[in-house]
Amino acid sequence: MNDKYTEKNLCELISATMQSVEMDVQLRQDNSGVNMSYNFIGDYVGFDANRLIKAKEEMQTTISLEVYIKTITLHELGHAIDRKALLETLDRTIEIFDAKRNHSLYELYNRIDLLSMVIEEHEMNLIFEETAWKNAQKLNGKFHIVEQECFEAIKKYSLETYTDLYHEDLNLYEKLVKEHTVQIA
């Protein structure tokens, strides 16, 4: 943990950001390994203090931890704004979760039907991520929490973590479909 920031300091910074944008979402400290996340079922924002600091350090751009946390908080609140849409996907999300739990990684990445489901999950996540960033942008525009240049740098980096994984899996899927098509012909 960064000497300057304790878990309590991080919690206070996140809470202050939520208050600044006039949103009252429950905040929970967790040790999930995910820097921050919005749990749409429980309607709360969770944060892992250690991972939050490490995630900021992984960015190539020099941005203060305070600005990083404020921006990521806006993003998670962007998910909260989109909660209704997230809840509408709950049944399919559970189906995908169960399928992933009941199949090995080998099966997930070597069966077209299962890898197709993984791609579908990526595509759903990308839509939700992009929507959350749009909502965060609106909040930031209204309340002027962080400078636009910093906001955009963090947004770009965050979205790349999703799009990079999506493209890796999409390439595997396309390769698997091609191999399967060649075998049939």
Short mmCIF file of C-alpha atoms in Angstrom, two decimals, residues 21-177:
data_model
loop_
_atom_site.label_atom_id
_atom_site.label_comp_id
_atom_site.label_asym_id
_atom_site.label_seq_id
_atom_site.Cartn_x
_atom_site.Cartn_y
_atom_site.Cartn_z
CA VAL A 21 -21.63 14.11 -8.31
CA GLU A 22 -24.62 13.75 -6.01
CA MET A 23 -24.80 9.97 -6.20
CA ASP A 24 -25.35 7.79 -3.16
CA VAL A 25 -24.10 4.30 -3.98
CA GLN A 26 -22.92 1.97 -1.25
CA LEU A 27 -19.13 1.49 -1.14
CA ARG A 28 -17.45 -1.72 0.01
CA GLN A 29 -13.79 -2.54 0.49
CA ASP A 30 -12.98 -5.99 -0.87
CA ASN A 31 -9.93 -8.05 -1.75
CA SER A 32 -11.19 -9.31 -5.09
CA GLY A 33 -8.10 -8.39 -7.09
CA VAL A 34 -10.21 -5.98 -9.17
CA ASN A 35 -9.33 -2.31 -8.70
CA MET A 36 -12.95 -1.11 -8.68
CA SER A 37 -16.17 -2.64 -9.85
CA TYR A 38 -19.88 -1.99 -9.79
CA ASN A 39 -22.00 -4.88 -8.58
CA PHE A 40 -25.30 -4.30 -10.35
CA ILE A 41 -27.10 -7.06 -8.46
CA GLY A 42 -26.14 -5.69 -5.03
CA ASP A 43 -26.05 -2.08 -6.27
CA TYR A 44 -22.69 -1.19 -4.73
CA VAL A 45 -19.20 -0.16 -5.77
CA GLY A 46 -16.41 -2.38 -4.51
CA PHE A 47 -12.73 -1.53 -4.42
CA ASP A 48 -9.53 -3.39 -3.69
CA ALA A 49 -7.16 -0.80 -2.24
CA ASN A 50 -3.95 -2.65 -3.14
CA ARG A 51 -5.08 -3.44 -6.68
CA LEU A 52 -6.29 0.11 -7.18
CA ILE A 53 -2.81 1.45 -6.52
CA LYS A 54 -1.15 -1.21 -8.70
CA ALA A 55 -3.59 -0.60 -11.58
CA LYS A 56 -2.75 3.10 -11.56
CA GLU A 57 0.97 2.30 -11.60
CA GLU A 58 0.49 0.12 -14.70
CA MET A 59 -0.59 3.13 -16.74
CA GLN A 60 2.04 4.62 -19.03
CA THR A 61 0.69 8.15 -18.52
CA THR A 62 1.76 10.13 -15.48
CA ILE A 63 -1.44 10.77 -13.58
CA SER A 64 -1.84 11.19 -9.84
CA LEU A 65 -3.45 8.41 -7.86
CA GLU A 66 -6.12 10.87 -6.73
CA VAL A 67 -7.12 11.74 -10.32
CA TYR A 68 -7.03 8.05 -11.29
CA ILE A 69 -9.33 7.09 -8.42
CA LYS A 70 -11.75 9.95 -9.09
CA THR A 71 -11.95 8.97 -12.75
CA ILE A 72 -12.44 5.27 -12.08
CA THR A 73 -15.09 6.17 -9.49
CA LEU A 74 -16.93 8.20 -12.14
CA HIS A 75 -16.72 5.19 -14.44
CA GLU A 76 -18.19 2.84 -11.84
CA LEU A 77 -20.95 5.34 -11.18
CA GLY A 78 -21.50 5.30 -14.94
CA HIS A 79 -22.32 1.60 -14.57
CA ALA A 80 -24.69 2.42 -11.71
CA ILE A 81 -26.54 4.85 -13.98
CA ASP A 82 -26.91 1.95 -16.47
CA ARG A 83 -28.10 -0.53 -13.82
CA LYS A 84 -31.47 -1.19 -15.49
CA ALA A 85 -29.77 -2.36 -18.71
CA LEU A 86 -27.34 -4.48 -16.71
CA LEU A 87 -30.20 -6.14 -14.84
CA GLU A 88 -31.94 -6.91 -18.14
CA THR A 89 -28.97 -9.11 -19.10
CA LEU A 90 -28.93 -11.01 -15.81
CA ASP A 91 -30.46 -14.25 -17.14
CA ARG A 92 -27.95 -14.46 -20.01
CA THR A 93 -25.09 -13.45 -17.72
CA ILE A 94 -25.98 -16.33 -15.38
CA GLU A 95 -26.19 -18.77 -18.33
CA ILE A 96 -22.72 -17.73 -19.49
CA PHE A 97 -21.32 -17.88 -15.96
CA ASP A 98 -22.70 -21.39 -15.46
CA ALA A 99 -21.38 -22.58 -18.84
CA LYS A 100 -17.92 -21.20 -18.08
CA ARG A 101 -17.96 -22.82 -14.63
CA ASN A 102 -19.01 -26.18 -16.06
CA HIS A 103 -16.40 -26.37 -18.82
CA SER A 104 -12.64 -26.44 -18.76
CA LEU A 105 -10.56 -23.67 -20.34
CA TYR A 106 -9.58 -26.16 -23.01
CA GLU A 107 -13.24 -26.79 -23.87
CA LEU A 108 -14.08 -23.07 -23.80
CA TYR A 109 -11.35 -22.29 -26.31
CA ASN A 110 -11.64 -25.37 -28.53
CA ARG A 111 -15.38 -25.70 -29.05
CA ILE A 112 -16.93 -23.22 -31.46
CA ASP A 113 -20.20 -23.02 -29.54
CA LEU A 114 -18.47 -22.28 -26.25
CA LEU A 115 -15.96 -19.84 -27.69
CA SER A 116 -18.85 -18.10 -29.44
CA MET A 117 -20.43 -17.64 -26.01
CA VAL A 118 -17.14 -16.17 -24.68
CA ILE A 119 -17.16 -13.72 -27.61
CA GLU A 120 -20.78 -12.81 -26.84
CA GLU A 121 -19.79 -12.09 -23.23
CA HIS A 122 -16.93 -9.86 -24.42
CA GLU A 123 -19.29 -7.96 -26.70
CA MET A 124 -21.81 -7.44 -23.90
CA ASN A 125 -19.03 -6.23 -21.59
CA LEU A 126 -17.67 -3.84 -24.20
CA ILE A 127 -21.09 -2.27 -24.68
CA PHE A 128 -21.48 -1.84 -20.92
CA GLU A 129 -17.96 -0.43 -20.57
CA GLU A 130 -18.49 2.08 -23.37
CA THR A 131 -21.85 3.11 -21.90
CA ALA A 132 -20.34 3.53 -18.44
CA TRP A 133 -17.61 5.75 -19.88
CA LYS A 134 -20.21 7.86 -21.71
CA ASN A 135 -22.15 8.25 -18.46
CA ALA A 136 -18.92 9.08 -16.60
CA GLN A 137 -18.15 11.70 -19.25
CA LYS A 138 -21.53 13.32 -18.64
CA LEU A 139 -20.95 13.36 -14.89
CA ASN A 140 -17.50 14.84 -15.33
CA GLY A 141 -18.84 17.42 -17.78
CA LYS A 142 -21.53 18.49 -15.33
CA PHE A 143 -19.47 18.44 -12.12
CA HIS A 144 -15.89 19.08 -13.40
CA ILE A 145 -14.22 16.43 -11.25
CA VAL A 146 -11.06 15.80 -13.33
CA GLU A 147 -9.39 17.45 -16.30
CA GLN A 148 -10.58 16.15 -19.65
CA GLU A 149 -7.09 15.13 -20.82
CA CYS A 150 -6.57 12.91 -17.77
CA PHE A 151 -10.08 11.50 -18.08
CA GLU A 152 -9.47 10.54 -21.71
CA ALA A 153 -6.10 8.90 -20.94
CA ILE A 154 -7.61 6.74 -18.20
CA LYS A 155 -10.64 5.90 -20.33
CA LYS A 156 -8.42 4.87 -23.26
CA TYR A 157 -6.24 2.66 -21.09
CA SER A 158 -9.22 1.08 -19.34
CA LEU A 159 -11.08 0.30 -22.57
CA GLU A 160 -7.92 -1.17 -24.11
CA THR A 161 -7.80 -3.79 -21.36
CA TYR A 162 -11.22 -5.00 -22.56
CA THR A 163 -10.70 -4.62 -26.30
CA ASP A 164 -7.31 -6.36 -26.22
CA LEU A 165 -8.78 -9.47 -24.58
CA TYR A 166 -11.75 -9.37 -26.94
CA HIS A 167 -9.54 -9.25 -30.02
CA GLU A 168 -7.34 -12.09 -28.73
CA ASP A 169 -10.38 -14.31 -28.24
CA LEU A 170 -11.98 -13.17 -31.50
CA ASN A 171 -8.81 -14.15 -33.39
CA LEU A 172 -8.89 -17.57 -31.73
CA TYR A 173 -12.56 -17.93 -32.64
CA GLU A 174 -11.99 -17.00 -36.28
CA LYS A 175 -9.09 -19.46 -36.46
CA LEU A 176 -11.21 -22.22 -34.92
CA VAL A 177 -14.08 -21.56 -37.36
#
